Structure formats: structure tokens, C-alpha cells
Short mmCIF file of C-alpha atoms in Angstrom, two decimals:
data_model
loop_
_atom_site.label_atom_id
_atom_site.label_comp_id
_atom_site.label_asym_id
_atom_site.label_seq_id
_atom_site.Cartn_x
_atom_site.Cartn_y
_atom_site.Cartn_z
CA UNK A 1 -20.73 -9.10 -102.71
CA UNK A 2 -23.48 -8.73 -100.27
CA UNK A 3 -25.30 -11.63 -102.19
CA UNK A 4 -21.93 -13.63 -100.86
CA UNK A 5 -22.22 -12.13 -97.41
CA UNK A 6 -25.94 -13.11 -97.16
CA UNK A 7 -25.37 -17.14 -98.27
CA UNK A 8 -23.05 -16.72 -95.65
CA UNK A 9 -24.68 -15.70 -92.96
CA UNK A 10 -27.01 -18.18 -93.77
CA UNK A 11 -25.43 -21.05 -93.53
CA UNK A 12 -23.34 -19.33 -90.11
CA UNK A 13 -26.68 -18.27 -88.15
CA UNK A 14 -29.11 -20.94 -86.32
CA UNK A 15 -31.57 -22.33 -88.50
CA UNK A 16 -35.18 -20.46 -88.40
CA UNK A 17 -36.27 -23.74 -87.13
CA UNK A 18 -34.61 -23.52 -83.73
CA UNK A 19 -36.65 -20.56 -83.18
CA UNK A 20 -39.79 -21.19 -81.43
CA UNK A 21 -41.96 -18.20 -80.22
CA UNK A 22 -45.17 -18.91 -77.41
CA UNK A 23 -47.44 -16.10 -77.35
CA UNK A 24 -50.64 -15.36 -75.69
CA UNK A 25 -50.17 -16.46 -72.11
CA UNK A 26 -49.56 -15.44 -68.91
CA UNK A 27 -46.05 -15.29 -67.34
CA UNK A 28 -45.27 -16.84 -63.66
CA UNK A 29 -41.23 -15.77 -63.94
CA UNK A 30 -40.82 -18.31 -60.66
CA UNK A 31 -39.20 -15.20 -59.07
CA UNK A 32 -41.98 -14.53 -56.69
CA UNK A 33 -43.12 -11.21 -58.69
CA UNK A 34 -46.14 -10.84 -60.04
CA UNK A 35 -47.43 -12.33 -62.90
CA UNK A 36 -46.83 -10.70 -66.31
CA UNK A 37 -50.29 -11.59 -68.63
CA UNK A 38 -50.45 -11.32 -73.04
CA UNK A 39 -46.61 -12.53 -72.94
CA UNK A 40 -44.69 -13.55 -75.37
CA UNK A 41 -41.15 -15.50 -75.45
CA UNK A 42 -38.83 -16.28 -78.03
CA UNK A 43 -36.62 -19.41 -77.78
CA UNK A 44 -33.36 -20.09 -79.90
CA UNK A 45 -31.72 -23.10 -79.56
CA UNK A 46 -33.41 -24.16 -76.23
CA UNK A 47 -32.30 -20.59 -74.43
CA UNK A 48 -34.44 -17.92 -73.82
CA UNK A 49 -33.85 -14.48 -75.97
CA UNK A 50 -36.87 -12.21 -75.21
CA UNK A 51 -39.27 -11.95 -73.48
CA UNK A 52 -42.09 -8.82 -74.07
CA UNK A 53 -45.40 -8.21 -74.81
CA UNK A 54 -47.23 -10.69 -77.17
CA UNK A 55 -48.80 -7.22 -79.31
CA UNK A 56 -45.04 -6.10 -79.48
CA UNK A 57 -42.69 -9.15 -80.07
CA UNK A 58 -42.57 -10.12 -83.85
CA UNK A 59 -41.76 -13.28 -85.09
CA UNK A 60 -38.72 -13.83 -87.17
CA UNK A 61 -39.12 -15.47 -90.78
CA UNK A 62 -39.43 -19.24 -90.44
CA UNK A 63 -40.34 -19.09 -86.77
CA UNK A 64 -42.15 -21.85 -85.26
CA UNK A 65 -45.43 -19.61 -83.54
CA UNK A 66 -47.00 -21.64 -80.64
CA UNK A 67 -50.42 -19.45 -79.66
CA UNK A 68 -51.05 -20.83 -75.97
CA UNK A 69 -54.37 -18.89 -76.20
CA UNK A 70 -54.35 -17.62 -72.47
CA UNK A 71 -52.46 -20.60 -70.68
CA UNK A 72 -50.13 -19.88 -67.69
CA UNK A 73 -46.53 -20.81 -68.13
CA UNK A 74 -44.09 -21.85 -65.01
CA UNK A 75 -40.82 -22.45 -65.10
CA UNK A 76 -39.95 -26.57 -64.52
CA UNK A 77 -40.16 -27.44 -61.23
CA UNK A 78 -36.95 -28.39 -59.75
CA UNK A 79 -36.71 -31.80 -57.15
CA UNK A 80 -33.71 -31.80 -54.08
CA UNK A 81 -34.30 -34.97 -53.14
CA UNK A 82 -34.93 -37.98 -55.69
CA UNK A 83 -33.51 -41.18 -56.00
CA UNK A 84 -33.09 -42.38 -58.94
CA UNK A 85 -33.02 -45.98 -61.07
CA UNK A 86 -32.87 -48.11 -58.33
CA UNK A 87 -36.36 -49.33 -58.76
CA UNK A 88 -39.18 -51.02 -60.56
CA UNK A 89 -42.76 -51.00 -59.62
CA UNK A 90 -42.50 -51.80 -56.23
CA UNK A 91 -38.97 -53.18 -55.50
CA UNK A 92 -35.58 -51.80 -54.86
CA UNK A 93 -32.33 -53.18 -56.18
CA UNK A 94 -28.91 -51.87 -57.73
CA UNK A 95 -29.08 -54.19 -60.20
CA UNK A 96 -32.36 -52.45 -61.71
CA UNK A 97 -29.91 -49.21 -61.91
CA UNK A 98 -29.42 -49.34 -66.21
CA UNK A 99 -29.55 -46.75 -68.78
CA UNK A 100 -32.98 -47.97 -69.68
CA UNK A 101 -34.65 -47.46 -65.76
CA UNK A 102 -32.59 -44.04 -65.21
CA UNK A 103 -34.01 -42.81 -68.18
CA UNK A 104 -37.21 -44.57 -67.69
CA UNK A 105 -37.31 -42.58 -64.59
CA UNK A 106 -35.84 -39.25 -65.49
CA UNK A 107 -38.81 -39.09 -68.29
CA UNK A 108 -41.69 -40.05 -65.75
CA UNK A 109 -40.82 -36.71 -64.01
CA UNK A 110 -40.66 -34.63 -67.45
CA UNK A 111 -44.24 -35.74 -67.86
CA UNK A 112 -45.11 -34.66 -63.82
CA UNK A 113 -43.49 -30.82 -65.15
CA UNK A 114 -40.37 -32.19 -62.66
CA UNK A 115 -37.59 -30.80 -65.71
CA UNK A 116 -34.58 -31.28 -62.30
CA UNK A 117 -33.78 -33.81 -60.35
CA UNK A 118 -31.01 -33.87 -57.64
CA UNK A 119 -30.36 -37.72 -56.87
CA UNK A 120 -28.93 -38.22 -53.43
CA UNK A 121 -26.74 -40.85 -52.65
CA UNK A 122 -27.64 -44.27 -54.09
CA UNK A 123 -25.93 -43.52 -57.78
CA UNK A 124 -23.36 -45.54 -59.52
CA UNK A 125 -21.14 -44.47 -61.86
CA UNK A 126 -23.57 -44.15 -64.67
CA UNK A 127 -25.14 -41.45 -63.55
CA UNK A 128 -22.34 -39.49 -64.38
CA UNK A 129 -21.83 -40.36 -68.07
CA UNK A 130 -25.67 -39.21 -68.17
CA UNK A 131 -25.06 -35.93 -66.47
CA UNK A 132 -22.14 -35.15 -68.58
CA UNK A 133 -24.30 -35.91 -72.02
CA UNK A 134 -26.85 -33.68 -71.01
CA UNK A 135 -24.52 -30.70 -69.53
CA UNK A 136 -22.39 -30.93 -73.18
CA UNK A 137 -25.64 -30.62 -75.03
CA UNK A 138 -29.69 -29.91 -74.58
CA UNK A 139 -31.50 -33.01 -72.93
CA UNK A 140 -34.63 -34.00 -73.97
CA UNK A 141 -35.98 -35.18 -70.56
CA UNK A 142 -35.13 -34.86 -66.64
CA UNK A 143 -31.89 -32.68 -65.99
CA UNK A 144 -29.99 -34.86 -63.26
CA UNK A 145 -27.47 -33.55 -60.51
CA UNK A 146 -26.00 -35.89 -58.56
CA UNK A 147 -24.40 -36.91 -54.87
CA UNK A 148 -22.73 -40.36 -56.27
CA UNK A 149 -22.63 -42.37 -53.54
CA UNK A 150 -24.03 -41.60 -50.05
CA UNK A 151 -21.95 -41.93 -46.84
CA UNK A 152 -23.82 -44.29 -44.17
CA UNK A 153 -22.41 -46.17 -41.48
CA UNK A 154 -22.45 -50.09 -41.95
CA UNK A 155 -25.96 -51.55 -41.15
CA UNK A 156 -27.29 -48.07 -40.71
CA UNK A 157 -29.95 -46.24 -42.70
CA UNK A 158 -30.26 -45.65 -46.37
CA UNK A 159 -27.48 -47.51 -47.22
CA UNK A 160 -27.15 -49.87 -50.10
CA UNK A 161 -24.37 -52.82 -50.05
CA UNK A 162 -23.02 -52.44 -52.96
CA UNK A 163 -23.71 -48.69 -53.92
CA UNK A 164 -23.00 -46.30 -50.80
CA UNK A 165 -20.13 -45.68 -49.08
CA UNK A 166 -21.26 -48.71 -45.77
CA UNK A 167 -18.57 -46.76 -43.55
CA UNK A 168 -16.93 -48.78 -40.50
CA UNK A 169 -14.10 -46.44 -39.04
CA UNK A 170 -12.83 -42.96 -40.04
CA UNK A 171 -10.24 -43.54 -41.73
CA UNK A 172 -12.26 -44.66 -44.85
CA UNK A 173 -13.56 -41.29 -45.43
CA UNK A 174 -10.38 -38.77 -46.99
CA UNK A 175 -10.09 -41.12 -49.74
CA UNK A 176 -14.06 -42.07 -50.40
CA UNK A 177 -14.72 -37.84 -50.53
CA UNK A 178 -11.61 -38.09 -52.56
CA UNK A 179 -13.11 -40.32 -54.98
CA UNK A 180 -15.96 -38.11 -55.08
CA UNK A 181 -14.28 -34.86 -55.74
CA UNK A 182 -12.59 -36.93 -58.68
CA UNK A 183 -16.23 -37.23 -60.47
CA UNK A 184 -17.44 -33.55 -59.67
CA UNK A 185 -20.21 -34.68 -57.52
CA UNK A 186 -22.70 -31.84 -56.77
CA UNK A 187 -22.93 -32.37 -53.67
CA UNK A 188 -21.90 -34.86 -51.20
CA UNK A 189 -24.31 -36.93 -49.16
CA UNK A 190 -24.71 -38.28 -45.60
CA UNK A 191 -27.72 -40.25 -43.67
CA UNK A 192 -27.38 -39.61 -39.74
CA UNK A 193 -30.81 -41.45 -38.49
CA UNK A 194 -31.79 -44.34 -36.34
CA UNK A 195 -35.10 -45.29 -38.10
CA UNK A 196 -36.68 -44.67 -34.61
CA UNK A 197 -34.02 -46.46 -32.45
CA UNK A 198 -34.31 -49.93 -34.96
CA UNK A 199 -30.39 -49.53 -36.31
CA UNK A 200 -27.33 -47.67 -35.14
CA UNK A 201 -26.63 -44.16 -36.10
CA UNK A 202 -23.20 -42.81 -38.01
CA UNK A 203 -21.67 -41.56 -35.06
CA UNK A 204 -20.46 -37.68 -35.02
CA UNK A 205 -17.34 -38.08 -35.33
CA UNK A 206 -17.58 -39.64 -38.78
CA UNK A 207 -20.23 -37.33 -39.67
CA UNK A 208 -17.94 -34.45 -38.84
CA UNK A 209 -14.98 -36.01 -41.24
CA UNK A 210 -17.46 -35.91 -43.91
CA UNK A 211 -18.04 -32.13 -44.11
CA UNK A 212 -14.27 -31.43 -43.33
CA UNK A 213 -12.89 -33.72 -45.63
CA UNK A 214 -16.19 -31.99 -48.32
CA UNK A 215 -15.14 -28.55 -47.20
CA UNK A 216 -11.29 -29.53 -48.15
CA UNK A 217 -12.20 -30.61 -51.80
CA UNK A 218 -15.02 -27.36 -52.11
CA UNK A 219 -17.64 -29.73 -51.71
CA UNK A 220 -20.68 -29.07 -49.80
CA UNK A 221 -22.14 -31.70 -47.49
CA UNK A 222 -26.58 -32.10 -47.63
CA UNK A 223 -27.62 -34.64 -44.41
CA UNK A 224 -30.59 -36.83 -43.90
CA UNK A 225 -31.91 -36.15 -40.33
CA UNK A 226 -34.56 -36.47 -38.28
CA UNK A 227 -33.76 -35.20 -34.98
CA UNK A 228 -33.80 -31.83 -33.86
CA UNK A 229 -30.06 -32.40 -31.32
CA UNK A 230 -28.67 -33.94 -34.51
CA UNK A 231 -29.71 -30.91 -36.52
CA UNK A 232 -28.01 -29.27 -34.49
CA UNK A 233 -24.93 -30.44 -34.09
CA UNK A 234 -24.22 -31.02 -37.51
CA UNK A 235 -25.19 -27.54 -39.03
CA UNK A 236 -22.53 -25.85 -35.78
CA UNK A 237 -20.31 -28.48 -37.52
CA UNK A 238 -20.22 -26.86 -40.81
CA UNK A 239 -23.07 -29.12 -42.26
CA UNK A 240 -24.52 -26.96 -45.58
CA UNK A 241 -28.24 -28.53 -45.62
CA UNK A 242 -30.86 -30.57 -43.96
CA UNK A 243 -32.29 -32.76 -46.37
CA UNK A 244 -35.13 -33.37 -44.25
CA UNK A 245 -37.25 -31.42 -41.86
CA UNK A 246 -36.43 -32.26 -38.62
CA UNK A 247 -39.17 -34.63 -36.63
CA UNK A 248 -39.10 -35.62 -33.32
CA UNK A 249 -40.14 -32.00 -32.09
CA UNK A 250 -40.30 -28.14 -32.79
CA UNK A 251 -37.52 -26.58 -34.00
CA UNK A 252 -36.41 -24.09 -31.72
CA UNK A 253 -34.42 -21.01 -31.98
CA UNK A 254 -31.10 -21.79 -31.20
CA UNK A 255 -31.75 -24.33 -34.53
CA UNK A 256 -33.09 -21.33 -36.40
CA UNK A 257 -30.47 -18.69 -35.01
CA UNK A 258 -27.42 -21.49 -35.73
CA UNK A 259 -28.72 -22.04 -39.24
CA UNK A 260 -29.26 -18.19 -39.98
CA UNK A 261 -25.48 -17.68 -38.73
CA UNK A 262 -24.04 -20.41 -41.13
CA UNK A 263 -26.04 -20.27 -44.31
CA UNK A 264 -27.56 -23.21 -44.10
CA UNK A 265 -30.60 -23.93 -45.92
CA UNK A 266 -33.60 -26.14 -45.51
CA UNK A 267 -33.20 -28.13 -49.07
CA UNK A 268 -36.34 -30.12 -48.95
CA UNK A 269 -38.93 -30.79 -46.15
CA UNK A 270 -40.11 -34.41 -48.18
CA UNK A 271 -43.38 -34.31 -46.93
CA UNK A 272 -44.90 -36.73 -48.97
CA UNK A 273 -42.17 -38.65 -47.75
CA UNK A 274 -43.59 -39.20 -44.41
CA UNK A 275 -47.40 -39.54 -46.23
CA UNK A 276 -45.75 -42.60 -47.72
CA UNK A 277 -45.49 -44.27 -44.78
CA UNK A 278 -48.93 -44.80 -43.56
CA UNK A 279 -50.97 -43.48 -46.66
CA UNK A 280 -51.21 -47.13 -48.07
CA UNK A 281 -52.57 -48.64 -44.51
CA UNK A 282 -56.08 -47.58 -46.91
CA UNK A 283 -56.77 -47.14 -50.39
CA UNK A 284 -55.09 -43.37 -51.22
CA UNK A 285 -57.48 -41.53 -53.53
CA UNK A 286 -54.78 -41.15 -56.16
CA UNK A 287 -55.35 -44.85 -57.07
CA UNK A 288 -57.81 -43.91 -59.13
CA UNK A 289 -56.66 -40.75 -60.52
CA UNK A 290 -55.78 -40.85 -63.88
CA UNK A 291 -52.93 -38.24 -63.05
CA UNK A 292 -50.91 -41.13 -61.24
CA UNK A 293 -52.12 -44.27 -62.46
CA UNK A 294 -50.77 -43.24 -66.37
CA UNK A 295 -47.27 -43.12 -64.56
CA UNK A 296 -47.38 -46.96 -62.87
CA UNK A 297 -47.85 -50.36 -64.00
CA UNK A 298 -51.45 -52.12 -62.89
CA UNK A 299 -48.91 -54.35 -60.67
CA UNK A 300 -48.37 -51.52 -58.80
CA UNK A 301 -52.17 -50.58 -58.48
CA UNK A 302 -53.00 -54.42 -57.83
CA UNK A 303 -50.45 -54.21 -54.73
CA UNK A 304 -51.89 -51.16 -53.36
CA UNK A 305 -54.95 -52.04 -53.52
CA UNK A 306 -54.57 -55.17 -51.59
CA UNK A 307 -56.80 -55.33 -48.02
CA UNK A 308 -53.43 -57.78 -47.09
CA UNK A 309 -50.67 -55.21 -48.32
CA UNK A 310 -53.10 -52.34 -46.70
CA UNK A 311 -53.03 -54.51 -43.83
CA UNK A 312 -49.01 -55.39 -43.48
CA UNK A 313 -48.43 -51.84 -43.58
CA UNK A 314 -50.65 -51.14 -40.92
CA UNK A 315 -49.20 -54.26 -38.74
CA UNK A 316 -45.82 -51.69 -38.46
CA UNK A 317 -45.03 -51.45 -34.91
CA UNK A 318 -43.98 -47.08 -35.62
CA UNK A 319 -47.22 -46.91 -37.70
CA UNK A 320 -49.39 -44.80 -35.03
CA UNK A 321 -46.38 -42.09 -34.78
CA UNK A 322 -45.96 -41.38 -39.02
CA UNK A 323 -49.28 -39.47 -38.97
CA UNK A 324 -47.87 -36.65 -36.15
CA UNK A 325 -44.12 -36.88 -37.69
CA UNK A 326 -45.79 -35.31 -41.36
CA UNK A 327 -47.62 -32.96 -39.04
CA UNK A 328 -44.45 -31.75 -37.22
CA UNK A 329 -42.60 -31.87 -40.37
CA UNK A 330 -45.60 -29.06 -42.19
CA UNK A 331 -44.85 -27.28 -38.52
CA UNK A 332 -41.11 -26.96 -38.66
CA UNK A 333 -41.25 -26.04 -42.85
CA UNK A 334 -43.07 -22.91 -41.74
CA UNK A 335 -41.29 -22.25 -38.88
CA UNK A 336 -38.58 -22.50 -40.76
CA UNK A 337 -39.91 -20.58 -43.54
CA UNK A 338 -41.18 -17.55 -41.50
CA UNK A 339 -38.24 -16.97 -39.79
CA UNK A 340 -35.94 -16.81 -43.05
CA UNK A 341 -34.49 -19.66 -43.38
CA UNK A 342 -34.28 -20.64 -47.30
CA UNK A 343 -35.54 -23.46 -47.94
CA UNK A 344 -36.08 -25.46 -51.58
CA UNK A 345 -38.27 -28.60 -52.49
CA UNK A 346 -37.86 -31.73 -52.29
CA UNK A 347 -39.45 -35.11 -51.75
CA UNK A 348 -37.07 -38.27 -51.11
CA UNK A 349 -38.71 -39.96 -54.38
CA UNK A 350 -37.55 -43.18 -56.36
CA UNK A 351 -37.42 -45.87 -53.63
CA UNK A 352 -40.79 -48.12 -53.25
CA UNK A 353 -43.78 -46.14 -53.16
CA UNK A 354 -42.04 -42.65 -53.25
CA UNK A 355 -43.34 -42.01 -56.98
CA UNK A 356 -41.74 -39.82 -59.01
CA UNK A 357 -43.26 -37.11 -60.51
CA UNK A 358 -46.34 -37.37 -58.93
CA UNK A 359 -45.11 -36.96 -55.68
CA UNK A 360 -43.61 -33.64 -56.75
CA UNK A 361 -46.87 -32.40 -57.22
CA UNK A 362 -48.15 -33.74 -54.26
CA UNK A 363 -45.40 -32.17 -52.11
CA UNK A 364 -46.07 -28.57 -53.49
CA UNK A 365 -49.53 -29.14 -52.00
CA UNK A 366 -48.37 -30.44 -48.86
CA UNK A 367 -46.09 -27.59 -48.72
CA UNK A 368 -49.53 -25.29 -49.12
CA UNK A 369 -50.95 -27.59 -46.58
CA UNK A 370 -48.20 -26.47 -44.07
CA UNK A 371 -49.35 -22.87 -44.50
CA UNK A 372 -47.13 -21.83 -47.26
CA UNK A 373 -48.91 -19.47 -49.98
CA UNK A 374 -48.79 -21.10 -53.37
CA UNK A 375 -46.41 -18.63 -54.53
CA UNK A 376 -44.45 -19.41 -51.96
CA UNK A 377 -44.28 -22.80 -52.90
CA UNK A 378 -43.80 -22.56 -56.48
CA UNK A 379 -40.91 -19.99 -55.67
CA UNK A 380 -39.21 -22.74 -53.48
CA UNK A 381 -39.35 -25.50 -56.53
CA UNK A 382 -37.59 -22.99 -59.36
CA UNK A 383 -35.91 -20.13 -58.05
CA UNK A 384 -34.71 -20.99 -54.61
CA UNK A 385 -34.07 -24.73 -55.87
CA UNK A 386 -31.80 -23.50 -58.54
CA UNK A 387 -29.78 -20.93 -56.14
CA UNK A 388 -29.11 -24.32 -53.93
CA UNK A 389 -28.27 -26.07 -56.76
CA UNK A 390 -25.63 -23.05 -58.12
CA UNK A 391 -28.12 -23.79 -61.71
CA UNK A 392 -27.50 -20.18 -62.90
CA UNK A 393 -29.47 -20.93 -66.14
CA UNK A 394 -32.40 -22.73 -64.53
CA UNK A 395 -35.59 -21.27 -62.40
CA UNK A 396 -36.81 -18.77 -63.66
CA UNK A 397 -37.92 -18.01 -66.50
CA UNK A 398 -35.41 -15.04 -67.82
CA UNK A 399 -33.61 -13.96 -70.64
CA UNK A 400 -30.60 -15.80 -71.18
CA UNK A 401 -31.62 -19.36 -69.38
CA UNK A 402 -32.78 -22.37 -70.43
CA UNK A 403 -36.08 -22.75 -71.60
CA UNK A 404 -37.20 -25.47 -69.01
CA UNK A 405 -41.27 -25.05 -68.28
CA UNK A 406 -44.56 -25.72 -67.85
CA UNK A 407 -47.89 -24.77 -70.09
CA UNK A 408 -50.75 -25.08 -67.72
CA UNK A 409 -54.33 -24.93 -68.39
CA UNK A 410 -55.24 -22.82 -65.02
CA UNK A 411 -53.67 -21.05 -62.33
CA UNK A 412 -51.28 -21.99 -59.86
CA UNK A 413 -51.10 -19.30 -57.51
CA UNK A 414 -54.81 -19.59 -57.38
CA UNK A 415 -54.38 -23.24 -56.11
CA UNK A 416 -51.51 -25.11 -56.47
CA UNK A 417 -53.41 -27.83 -57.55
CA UNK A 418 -53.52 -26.10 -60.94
CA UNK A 419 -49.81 -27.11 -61.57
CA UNK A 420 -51.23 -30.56 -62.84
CA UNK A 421 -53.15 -29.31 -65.57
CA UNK A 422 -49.78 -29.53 -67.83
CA UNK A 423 -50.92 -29.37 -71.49
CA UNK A 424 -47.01 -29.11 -72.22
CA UNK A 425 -43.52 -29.53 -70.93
CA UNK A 426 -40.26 -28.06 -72.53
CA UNK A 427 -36.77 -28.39 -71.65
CA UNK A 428 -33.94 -26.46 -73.11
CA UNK A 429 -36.66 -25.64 -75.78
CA UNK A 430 -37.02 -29.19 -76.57
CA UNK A 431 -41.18 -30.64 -75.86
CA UNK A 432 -41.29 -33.59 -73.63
CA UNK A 433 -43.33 -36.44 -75.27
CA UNK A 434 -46.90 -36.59 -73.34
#
């Protein structure tokens, strides 16, 4: 009988070969504690079931033993602001948005150590066939969350013909957030911006529909800004996040008192989003850099490198403000940041010369740049990330979560820098193809 009972259980138990232990490193939990050195963790079927001492955990039978002989491990770093499959090299279309270039795109950032991605606004329906494979099952590259389409007002910024919601009365909205609700969006999104006086604004009063009609369906509502008075006015509205930091000034402390009183949360800062706008008026050092150029066709690096494409994006009329909106961006993170306000990471990546992955890593160093510490920092792209995100089973590195992270070759909290020496990626347990 207990012969019996053994076959049994082994045909009923997880094969050996799900079991993966990685000893010999040290810990960064992404919980802002300190570092835990000579760890060990054991992984079963992509989830996380111990974590201890490497002298003191033992290996099961048939374990798969990874010895990361005094690496550092992180958990995956989590992104609030991407955009996703819309483009190739350096063009932007919905008719690149396939399978092939969200994948394409979702596996560039596994390779950067990005192992989340929150798309905002410029989806189609695909995306949620994609999110729904991965959620039923353990993904082998980028986890994506999703806003579907973005609300914008017709003509205005960051909207896409034939993807976002183009909006030209209120009356539109109850049944567009309705549509949303339908697909279990993760959020809903909302661009309320000028691009510096050059195209009309969503006025408030559709802006304000938008959260109510979010709020109605338990929806909560993250806005592209760039004002401080529209920051404002939205978050005493009910808005949830700022997708942006705000950039035409300081932020004061009615912003900071207003945002403490309602919850709301900085999601990202996108620094590296306002780099991108005058970076390329030279040659960026990263042309060269092996750590970008393996992500990017030589197209790409032809165009950037061009004195004439160097030279048309100097020719913009707003390019001597971009410089001083990045610097009051860094301000208004740690202003932010130092007065309590939580805040996760994010970078505005996917459209044309927003790279993804890279720019991730980039961002956590203009994030340091700002005067954040690089704990700090690396605390803002797992932990706090996942609590905006609701991911209870991603950003930190814990029993009982997924086992989405980083094996690094040095130390990030020495310099964040050291989060690009990735010698490997996981997620759910599963090693992303370098």
C-alpha cells in the first residue's frame, strides 16, 4: 500500500523539474529593508516558496541548483507608463500594433530587467487577449496591464485617430468608460495638455465626466498633465494619479496638502521623457553603448546620428524650454517625494525615441539625479509600483509571489547604475532569453 500511495503522489505533486533553487547571493527584497547577503530561494512553478539562508536551505531531489556565486538579486522592475506596439524604429502607427510588435516589444523590456509594463492609452483590443493569456498562466516575457484606449479631446494631445477615445462633447463619455469597464481595464486613461499652447486642451468638464463616470464602474482614472492649476483641479476632482510630474513651475503646498487628503499618488515622473526631447539636438552617449544599441536596428542609430536629424530637432521653436522642464520635473519628484506623497516609476516609453527598456534604466538614474537615494528609487520601481498597480504577487521579492527578478553582477544601492549589469532575468520562474 504505501508503494501505491508513493506512485501516487508522484504523479499528483509538481515535477522536481519545476523546482529551481538560486543560492549564494545577496537579497535586495525591493521593500526598502536592508539587504539580506548568502541567500537562498526556492522557486516551484514560477512562485516563490522559501526564502533562508543559503548554509540552511536544502535542495529537494531533482532540483535545478543555480549557484549565483555572490550576485545581487532585485525584484523586476515594474514600468507605469509605457506605450506599447504602436511603433517601429522610429515611426508611429496603429497599424504596426500586431501580435508580432507587442511581443516584440514586451520582450525588449524583459531583456532591460523591465518584467511590468502598464500601457496607457493607445491599446486596441489585442492587448487584452495578451493580458488574459498571461494572467491564466506564467508568461515568459513582459507582464502587461493595460488602460485600453485613452480619452483625449479631438485634435488634442496624445490622441490617435483610430485608437483613443478623440472625444467631441460629453455625452460620448458614460458609454466609452462603459465599454471600458466591459474589458476590465486597469485603469482608465486621460491626456489634459496643450503641448505648450500648440492644440486645445480637454476641457474640465469632460475631464471631470471621466473620473465620475470611472468612479461609477470602480475604475480609477491616471491623467497626463503638465500644469501645476490643472493638477490641481483634477486631483480636488477625484482624479487618482498624475501620470506626469507637473512642469510649468514648483509644486506648491496646497498641490501637496490636496493630494495627501485624497490618496493620490505620483505614478511616474517620466523623466527621460522630457530628456527625449532635446537629447537628440547632439549625439547622446548611449549611441554607442552596447547596452542600447543591442535593443535597436542600425536605422535607428543611422537617424540619430544624422547632423540634419540633430539639426531638425534643434530647429523646434519650444526646444530652449525642454532642458528647464526635466529640471523642474527632478524638482517637483522630490518635492513630492519628501513630503510623502507616493510616488511609482514610470517613463512614457514606446512612441518614437522613448525606448523601451533602456529608458527604464535611464529613468531610475534620473530619478537618483533628482536627489532620490538609490534605494529609494529601486523601492519606487517594485514595491510602490506594484501597490499602484493592486499586483499583490509582484514587487518584492517574498514568499508566496511570483518569481519576477533580476541577477546583477554589482550593486545597486551602491549606484543605480549597477542595475544594468543583468547577467539574468526571470519571470514567474521562467529565464528570459538574453
Amino acid at each position: 500500500m504505501k508503494k501505491i500511495i508513493l506512485l501516487l503522489l508522484a504523479f499528483l505533486l509538481p515535477a522536481s523539474a519545476e523546482i529551481k533553487v538560486l543560492k549564494n547571493f545577496t537579497l535586495i527584497d525591493g521593500s526598502g529593508g536592508p539587504a539580506v547577503a548568502d541567500a537562498a530561494m526556492m522557486i516551484d512553478n514560477g512562485r516563490i516558496v522559501r526564502i533562508g539562508s543559503a548554509q540552511r536551505l536544502t535542495p529537494p531531489a531533482g532540483a535545478q541548483v543555480i549557484d549565483l556565486g555572490g550576485k545581487f538579486v532585485m525584484p523586476g522592475i515594474i514600468n507605469l507608463h509605457g506605450h506599447i506596439g504602436n511603433t517601429v524604429d522610429l515611426t508611429q502607427n496603429a497599424q504596426f500594433y500586431t501580435r508580432e510588435n507587442i511581443e516584440k516589444n514586451l520582450r525588449t523590456y524583459a531583456w532591460y530587467g523591465v518584467t511590468t509594463v502598464l500601457s496607457l492609452g493607445t491599446d486596441q483590443d489585442l492587448i487584452f487577449k495578451i493580458r488574459d493569456e498571461q494572467r491564466s498562466g506564467r508568461p515568459t516575457y513582459t507582464r502587461v496591464y493595460t488602460a485600453g484606449r485613452g480619452f483625449t479631446l479631438k485634435g488634442g494631445v496624445g490622441g490617435m485617430p483610430s485608437v483613443t477615445y478623440n472625444l467631441e462633447n460629453v455625452a460620448e463619455i458614460p458609454k466609452d468608460v462603459d465599454a471600458l469597464a466591459a474589458k476590465k481595464v486597469d485603469i482608465v486613461k486621460v491626456w489634459v495638455d496643450d503641448s505648450l499652447g500648440h492644440r486645445p486642451k480637454i476641457p474640465f468638464e469632460m475631464t471631470k465626466a471621466i473620473i465620475e463616470n470611472a468612479h461609477r464602474k470602480g475604475l480609477r482614472v491616471d491623467a497626463h498633465i503638465f500644469y501645476l492649476d490643472d493638477a490641481k483641479q483634477l486631483v480636488n476632482a477625484g482624479l487618482n494619479a498624475l501620470a506626469h510630474s507637473v512642469r510649468d513651475q514648483p509644486v506648491d503646498q496646497e498641490l501637496i496638502d490636496s493630494m495627501k487628503q485624497h490618496g493620490i499618488w505620483q505614478s511616474a515622473a517620466t523623466l527621460t521623457r522630457e530628456a527625449s526631447m532635446f537629447i537628440y539636438a547632439k549625439p547622446p552617449a548611449f549611441l554607442t553603448d552596447p547596452f542600447f544599441t543591442r535593443a535597436v536596428s542600425p536605422a535607428v542609430i543611422t537617424t540619430l546620428s544624422d547632423p540634419d536629424y540633430q539639426k531638425k530637432i534643434a530647429a523646434d521653436p519650444d526646444f530652449p524650454k525642454y532642458a528647464g522642464l526635466l529640471e523642474m520635473a527632478q524638482k517637483n519628484l522630490k518635492r513630492l517625494a519628501d513630503a510623502g506623497i507616493p510616488y511609482g516609476m514610470g517613463t512614457d516609453t514606446g512612441p518614437p525615441g522613448r525606448f523601451p527598456g533602456f529608458f527604464e534604466q535611464w529613468e531610475m538614474e534620473l530619478m537618483v539625479d533628482a536627489g532620490l537615494t538609490p534605494s529609494q528609487v529601486i523601492k519606487a520601481a517594485t514595491k510602490s509600483s506594484a501597490e499602484f498597480l493592486r499586483a499583490k504577487d509582484l514587487g518584492t521579492l517574498e514568499v508566496g509571489k511570483w518569481a519576477d527578478l533580476i541577477v546583477l553582477g554589482a550593486d545597486p544601492r551602491i549606484n543605480i547604475r549597477n542595475s544594468r549589469s543583468i547577467e539574468a532575468v526571470y519571470i514567474a520562474g521562467n529565464p528570459v532569453a538574453r
